[in-house]
Short mmCIF file of the C-alpha atoms (twelve columns), coordinates in Angstrom:
data_MODEL
# 
_entry.id   MODEL 
# 
loop_
_atom_site.group_PDB 
_atom_site.id 
_atom_site.type_symbol 
_atom_site.label_atom_id 
_atom_site.label_alt_id 
_atom_site.label_comp_id 
_atom_site.label_asym_id 
_atom_site.label_seq_id 
_atom_site.Cartn_x 
_atom_site.Cartn_y 
_atom_site.Cartn_z 
_atom_site.pdbx_PDB_model_num 
ATOM 1   C CA . THR A 1   41.199 -64.328  68.566 1 
ATOM 2   C CA . ALA A 2   41.063 -66.425  66.542 1 
ATOM 3   C CA . ASP A 3   44.654 -66.795  64.593 1 
ATOM 4   C CA . PRO A 4   44.269 -66.480  60.634 1 
ATOM 5   C CA . ASP A 5   47.016 -68.674  60.237 1 
ATOM 6   C CA . ASN A 6   46.085 -71.813  62.373 1 
ATOM 7   C CA . GLU A 7   42.882 -71.176  60.867 1 
ATOM 8   C CA . LEU A 8   44.378 -71.701  57.084 1 
ATOM 9   C CA . SER A 9   46.829 -74.250  58.352 1 
ATOM 10  C CA . SER A 10  44.380 -76.474  60.374 1 
ATOM 11  C CA . SER A 11  41.965 -76.278  56.752 1 
ATOM 12  C CA . LEU A 12  44.836 -77.427  54.286 1 
ATOM 13  C CA . ASN A 13  45.627 -80.542  53.459 1 
ATOM 14  C CA . LEU A 14  49.327 -79.676  51.975 1 
ATOM 15  C CA . ILE A 15  50.660 -83.350  50.752 1 
ATOM 16  C CA . PRO A 16  54.243 -83.420  50.161 1 
ATOM 17  C CA . TYR A 17  55.556 -83.211  46.040 1 
ATOM 18  C CA . SER A 18  58.596 -83.551  44.683 1 
ATOM 19  C CA . PRO A 19  59.300 -82.909  40.399 1 
ATOM 20  C CA . VAL A 20  58.294 -86.112  38.382 1 
ATOM 21  C CA . THR A 21  60.023 -86.175  34.307 1 
ATOM 22  C CA . PRO A 22  57.326 -87.932  31.919 1 
ATOM 23  C CA . GLN A 23  59.180 -91.031  29.757 1 
ATOM 24  C CA . ARG A 24  58.551 -92.702  26.413 1 
ATOM 25  C CA . THR A 25  59.103 -95.638  24.617 1 
ATOM 26  C CA . GLN A 26  57.822 -97.048  21.663 1 
ATOM 27  C CA . ARG A 27  59.514 -100.112 22.758 1 
ATOM 28  C CA . ARG A 28  57.220 -103.082 24.773 1 
ATOM 29  C CA . ARG A 29  57.922 -102.245 28.536 1 
ATOM 30  C CA . PRO A 30  58.593 -104.485 30.602 1 
ATOM 31  C CA . VAL A 31  56.408 -105.872 32.982 1 
ATOM 32  C CA . LEU A 32  56.902 -106.947 36.784 1 
ATOM 33  C CA . PHE A 33  53.795 -108.098 39.168 1 
ATOM 34  C CA . THR A 34  54.125 -107.965 42.935 1 
ATOM 35  C CA . PRO A 35  53.369 -110.135 45.188 1 
ATOM 36  C CA . ALA A 36  55.941 -112.113 43.529 1 
ATOM 37  C CA . ALA A 37  54.674 -114.991 45.052 1 
ATOM 38  C CA . LEU A 38  51.915 -115.271 41.970 1 
ATOM 39  C CA . ALA A 39  54.988 -114.306 38.843 1 
ATOM 40  C CA . LYS A 40  55.896 -117.348 38.516 1 
ATOM 41  C CA . THR A 41  51.757 -118.629 37.770 1 
ATOM 42  C CA . ILE A 42  50.829 -115.612 36.042 1 
ATOM 43  C CA . ILE A 43  53.068 -115.813 33.341 1 
ATOM 44  C CA . GLN A 44  52.704 -119.174 33.245 1 
ATOM 45  C CA . LYS A 45  48.799 -118.959 32.600 1 
ATOM 46  C CA . ILE A 46  49.136 -115.208 30.437 1 
ATOM 47  C CA . LEU A 47  51.430 -117.396 27.962 1 
ATOM 48  C CA . ASN A 48  49.114 -120.818 28.327 1 
ATOM 49  C CA . MET A 49  46.435 -118.792 26.851 1 
ATOM 50  C CA . GLY A 50  47.590 -117.610 23.321 1 
ATOM 51  C CA . ALA A 51  49.802 -114.322 24.454 1 
ATOM 52  C CA . ALA A 52  53.212 -115.570 22.636 1 
ATOM 53  C CA . MET A 53  52.129 -112.843 19.674 1 
ATOM 54  C CA . ASP A 54  52.676 -109.996 22.094 1 
ATOM 55  C CA . PHE A 55  54.400 -111.380 25.674 1 
ATOM 56  C CA . ASN A 56  57.207 -113.268 26.185 1 
ATOM 57  C CA . ILE A 57  59.253 -114.479 29.095 1 
ATOM 58  C CA . CYS A 58  62.612 -113.464 30.353 1 
ATOM 59  C CA . LYS A 59  65.376 -115.942 29.792 1 
ATOM 60  C CA . PRO A 60  68.128 -116.486 32.910 1 
ATOM 61  C CA . TYR A 61  71.543 -116.800 31.996 1 
ATOM 62  C CA . THR A 62  72.892 -119.645 34.383 1 
ATOM 63  C CA . LEU A 63  75.711 -119.314 35.387 1 
ATOM 64  C CA . SER A 64  78.516 -120.966 38.125 1 
ATOM 65  C CA . LYS A 65  79.659 -118.785 40.768 1 
ATOM 66  C CA . GLU A 66  82.568 -117.791 39.211 1 
ATOM 67  C CA . GLU A 67  81.208 -116.405 36.177 1 
ATOM 68  C CA . PHE A 68  78.569 -114.802 38.726 1 
ATOM 69  C CA . HIS A 69  81.202 -113.063 40.643 1 
ATOM 70  C CA . LEU A 70  82.846 -111.539 37.517 1 
ATOM 71  C CA . LYS A 71  80.204 -110.591 35.412 1 
ATOM 72  C CA . GLN A 72  79.252 -107.809 38.724 1 
ATOM 73  C CA . ILE A 73  81.389 -106.797 37.811 1 
ATOM 74  C CA . VAL A 74  81.395 -105.719 34.466 1 
ATOM 75  C CA . GLU A 75  78.102 -104.926 34.029 1 
ATOM 76  C CA . PRO A 76  75.121 -105.467 36.858 1 
ATOM 77  C CA . PHE A 77  72.525 -107.362 37.598 1 
ATOM 78  C CA . ILE A 78  68.850 -105.771 37.155 1 
ATOM 79  C CA . HIS A 79  67.468 -109.556 39.208 1 
ATOM 80  C CA . TYR A 80  69.563 -112.747 39.796 1 
ATOM 81  C CA . LYS A 81  68.491 -116.366 41.742 1 
ATOM 82  C CA . GLU A 82  71.075 -118.445 43.850 1 
ATOM 83  C CA . LYS A 83  69.735 -122.246 43.114 1 
ATOM 84  C CA . GLN A 84  72.557 -124.598 44.633 1 
ATOM 85  C CA . ALA A 85  75.675 -123.391 42.650 1 
ATOM 86  C CA . THR A 86  74.013 -122.701 40.319 1 
ATOM 87  C CA . PHE A 87  72.937 -118.671 39.372 1 
ATOM 88  C CA . GLU A 88  69.619 -117.510 38.257 1 
ATOM 89  C CA . CYS A 89  70.755 -113.696 36.331 1 
ATOM 90  C CA . ILE A 90  68.939 -110.918 34.508 1 
ATOM 91  C CA . THR A 91  70.406 -108.579 32.825 1 
ATOM 92  C CA . GLN A 92  69.577 -105.727 30.670 1 
ATOM 93  C CA . GLU A 93  70.151 -108.164 27.490 1 
ATOM 94  C CA . ASN A 94  67.845 -109.906 28.165 1 
ATOM 95  C CA . ILE A 95  65.434 -107.278 28.840 1 
ATOM 96  C CA . GLU A 96  66.225 -105.742 25.623 1 
ATOM 97  C CA . ALA A 97  65.946 -108.961 23.327 1 
ATOM 98  C CA . VAL A 98  62.317 -110.085 24.529 1 
ATOM 99  C CA . ALA A 99  61.351 -106.414 23.342 1 
ATOM 100 C CA . ALA A 100 63.343 -106.544 20.376 1 
ATOM 101 C CA . LYS A 101 61.058 -108.535 19.320 1 
ATOM 102 C CA . GLY A 102 58.009 -106.066 19.855 1 
ATOM 103 C CA . LYS A 103 56.244 -108.044 22.892 1 
ATOM 104 C CA . HIS A 104 56.105 -107.491 26.300 1 
ATOM 105 C CA . CYS A 105 58.716 -109.324 28.917 1 
ATOM 106 C CA . LEU A 106 57.929 -110.576 32.272 1 
ATOM 107 C CA . LEU A 107 59.360 -110.648 34.298 1 
ATOM 108 C CA . GLU A 108 59.679 -112.271 37.712 1 
ATOM 109 C CA . ALA A 109 61.337 -110.560 40.917 1 
ATOM 110 C CA . GLU A 110 61.091 -108.319 43.364 1 
ATOM 111 C CA . LEU A 111 60.140 -104.902 43.414 1 
ATOM 112 C CA . SER A 112 63.846 -104.174 44.772 1 
ATOM 113 C CA . CYS A 113 65.032 -104.702 41.013 1 
ATOM 114 C CA . VAL A 114 61.748 -101.116 39.930 1 
ATOM 115 C CA . LYS A 115 65.448 -98.955  40.459 1 
ATOM 116 C CA . ASP A 116 68.097 -100.086 38.464 1 
ATOM 117 C CA . LEU A 117 65.289 -100.477 35.685 1 
ATOM 118 C CA . LEU A 118 64.596 -97.103  35.721 1 
ATOM 119 C CA . ARG A 119 68.256 -96.623  35.618 1 
ATOM 120 C CA . SER A 120 68.837 -98.331  32.795 1 
ATOM 121 C CA . GLU A 121 66.234 -96.697  31.231 1 
ATOM 122 C CA . ILE A 122 64.410 -99.130  31.023 1 
ATOM 123 C CA . TYR A 123 60.183 -98.821  32.101 1 
ATOM 124 C CA . PRO A 124 58.712 -101.182 33.667 1 
ATOM 125 C CA . ILE A 125 54.907 -101.568 33.788 1 
ATOM 126 C CA . ILE A 126 53.824 -103.111 37.638 1 
ATOM 127 C CA . VAL A 127 51.097 -104.705 38.113 1 
ATOM 128 C CA . TYR A 128 50.649 -104.444 41.921 1 
ATOM 129 C CA . VAL A 129 47.313 -107.843 42.222 1 
ATOM 130 C CA . LYS A 130 45.869 -105.674 45.454 1 
ATOM 131 C CA . ILE A 131 44.897 -109.656 47.618 1 
ATOM 132 C CA . CYS A 132 42.834 -109.043 51.087 1 
ATOM 133 C CA . GLU A 133 40.990 -111.520 52.740 1 
ATOM 134 C CA . LYS A 134 37.784 -111.264 50.561 1 
ATOM 135 C CA . ASN A 135 39.308 -112.500 46.964 1 
ATOM 136 C CA . VAL A 136 42.471 -114.833 48.912 1 
ATOM 137 C CA . LYS A 137 40.256 -117.799 48.139 1 
ATOM 138 C CA . LYS A 138 40.123 -116.888 45.030 1 
ATOM 139 C CA . LEU A 139 43.437 -117.625 44.432 1 
ATOM 140 C CA . ARG A 140 42.746 -121.166 45.442 1 
ATOM 141 C CA . LYS A 141 42.797 -123.069 42.433 1 
ATOM 142 C CA . LEU A 142 46.372 -121.714 41.930 1 
ATOM 143 C CA . PRO A 143 49.342 -124.039 43.762 1 
ATOM 144 C CA . LEU A 144 50.665 -121.333 45.345 1 
ATOM 145 C CA . ARG A 145 52.694 -122.113 47.891 1 
ATOM 146 C CA . VAL A 146 51.975 -119.856 50.924 1 
ATOM 147 C CA . GLU A 147 52.453 -120.922 54.777 1 
ATOM 148 C CA . SER A 148 48.466 -119.341 55.395 1 
ATOM 149 C CA . GLU A 149 46.163 -117.425 53.656 1 
ATOM 150 C CA . ASP A 150 46.651 -115.036 56.469 1 
ATOM 151 C CA . ASN A 151 49.853 -115.592 56.249 1 
ATOM 152 C CA . PHE A 152 49.670 -114.420 52.693 1 
ATOM 153 C CA . VAL A 153 46.911 -111.413 53.708 1 
ATOM 154 C CA . ARG A 154 49.793 -109.895 55.675 1 
ATOM 155 C CA . LEU A 155 52.567 -110.441 52.958 1 
ATOM 156 C CA . CYS A 156 50.201 -107.836 50.510 1 
ATOM 157 C CA . ARG A 157 50.026 -105.507 52.370 1 
ATOM 158 C CA . ALA A 158 53.666 -105.556 53.650 1 
ATOM 159 C CA . LYS A 159 54.351 -104.610 49.451 1 
ATOM 160 C CA . GLU A 160 51.840 -101.469 49.860 1 
ATOM 161 C CA . LYS A 161 54.351 -99.148  51.861 1 
ATOM 162 C CA . GLU A 162 57.547 -100.732 48.535 1 
ATOM 163 C CA . LEU A 163 54.908 -100.286 46.127 1 
ATOM 164 C CA . GLU A 164 54.370 -96.836  47.502 1 
ATOM 165 C CA . ALA A 165 58.590 -95.761  48.131 1 
ATOM 166 C CA . LEU A 166 58.999 -96.808  44.778 1 
ATOM 167 C CA . PRO A 167 59.457 -93.849  42.438 1 
ATOM 168 C CA . CYS A 168 57.677 -94.485  39.268 1 
ATOM 169 C CA . LEU A 169 53.426 -94.773  39.302 1 
ATOM 170 C CA . TYR A 170 52.067 -98.671  39.308 1 
ATOM 171 C CA . THR A 171 48.616 -99.800  38.649 1 
ATOM 172 C CA . THR A 172 46.229 -101.494 40.800 1 
ATOM 173 C CA . LEU A 173 44.468 -104.522 40.958 1 
ATOM 174 C CA . GLU A 174 41.058 -103.542 43.184 1 
ATOM 175 C CA . PRO A 175 39.933 -107.278 44.362 1 
ATOM 176 C CA . ASP A 176 36.497 -106.268 43.226 1 
ATOM 177 C CA . SER A 177 37.648 -106.338 39.066 1 
ATOM 178 C CA . TRP A 178 37.882 -109.738 38.963 1 
ATOM 179 C CA . THR A 179 36.097 -112.630 40.218 1 
ATOM 180 C CA . GLY A 180 38.611 -115.738 39.110 1 
ATOM 181 C CA . THR A 181 41.519 -117.807 38.141 1 
ATOM 182 C CA . GLU A 182 41.154 -117.099 34.494 1 
ATOM 183 C CA . ASP A 183 38.779 -113.679 35.137 1 
ATOM 184 C CA . LEU A 184 41.967 -112.502 36.493 1 
ATOM 185 C CA . ILE A 185 44.513 -112.908 34.110 1 
ATOM 186 C CA . GLY A 186 42.660 -112.208 31.193 1 
ATOM 187 C CA . VAL A 187 41.940 -107.696 33.434 1 
ATOM 188 C CA . ILE A 188 46.040 -109.221 33.752 1 
ATOM 189 C CA . LYS A 189 46.772 -108.846 30.209 1 
ATOM 190 C CA . ASP A 190 44.135 -105.905 29.379 1 
ATOM 191 C CA . ARG A 191 45.798 -103.660 32.428 1 
ATOM 192 C CA . ILE A 192 48.642 -104.680 30.415 1 
ATOM 193 C CA . LEU A 193 47.800 -102.316 26.736 1 
ATOM 194 C CA . GLU A 194 46.485 -99.721  28.764 1 
ATOM 195 C CA . GLU A 195 49.713 -99.255  30.402 1 
ATOM 196 C CA . GLN A 196 52.230 -99.109  28.021 1 
ATOM 197 C CA . LYS A 197 49.406 -96.171  25.787 1 
ATOM 198 C CA . LYS A 198 50.680 -93.870  29.251 1 
ATOM 199 C CA . THR A 199 52.876 -91.184  29.544 1 
ATOM 200 C CA . ILE A 200 55.417 -92.867  32.322 1 
ATOM 201 C CA . TRP A 201 56.939 -90.782  35.221 1 
ATOM 202 C CA . VAL A 202 59.588 -91.261  37.542 1 
ATOM 203 C CA . GLU A 203 60.762 -89.464  40.311 1 
ATOM 204 C CA . GLN A 204 64.584 -88.542  39.577 1 
ATOM 205 C CA . ASP A 205 66.459 -87.748  43.150 1 
ATOM 206 C CA . LEU A 206 64.615 -90.892  44.098 1 
ATOM 207 C CA . LEU A 207 67.448 -93.103  41.828 1 
# 
């Protein structure tokens, strides 16, 4: 005789879940691009297309090592990058200064900063440009510093696991959603404007 409980279990696809809280903001949200190797080029192209009315780059502070360590005690950095004897640092203040002007702050940073942004009640728009063997050749016109296209595709796939662990949603640009680099920038701009209108869902348990 068949066990009805086992039959029920085998026929259900159970999806784990955790509580989320909705957030809304009237201010323009900052934008984070992944893979980060594309961020600098994407940001430059967006600004070069005459989009300065809606977008601006996040200008970091440049600090000496001593200044960096002192400021880090008082205020944690959203993102920082060491350059020779100095540090380029992005703080909550940098991002909010751009938002106060009614613009999207374009961030050149890694996904590791997302939780710090959310804890500061800054809700980023995360744009994932999905790269695979079929569309990686479209990026050849971009000034990317990658060892090889195969390695870059592997890097992009590794980012998917990192994205899935984020406490908020992200938007994906599928490989067939753009035909070339100029088209890609136009698609990104449209997607950012779409995401700005959406409710933000944050998984508090992961913060």
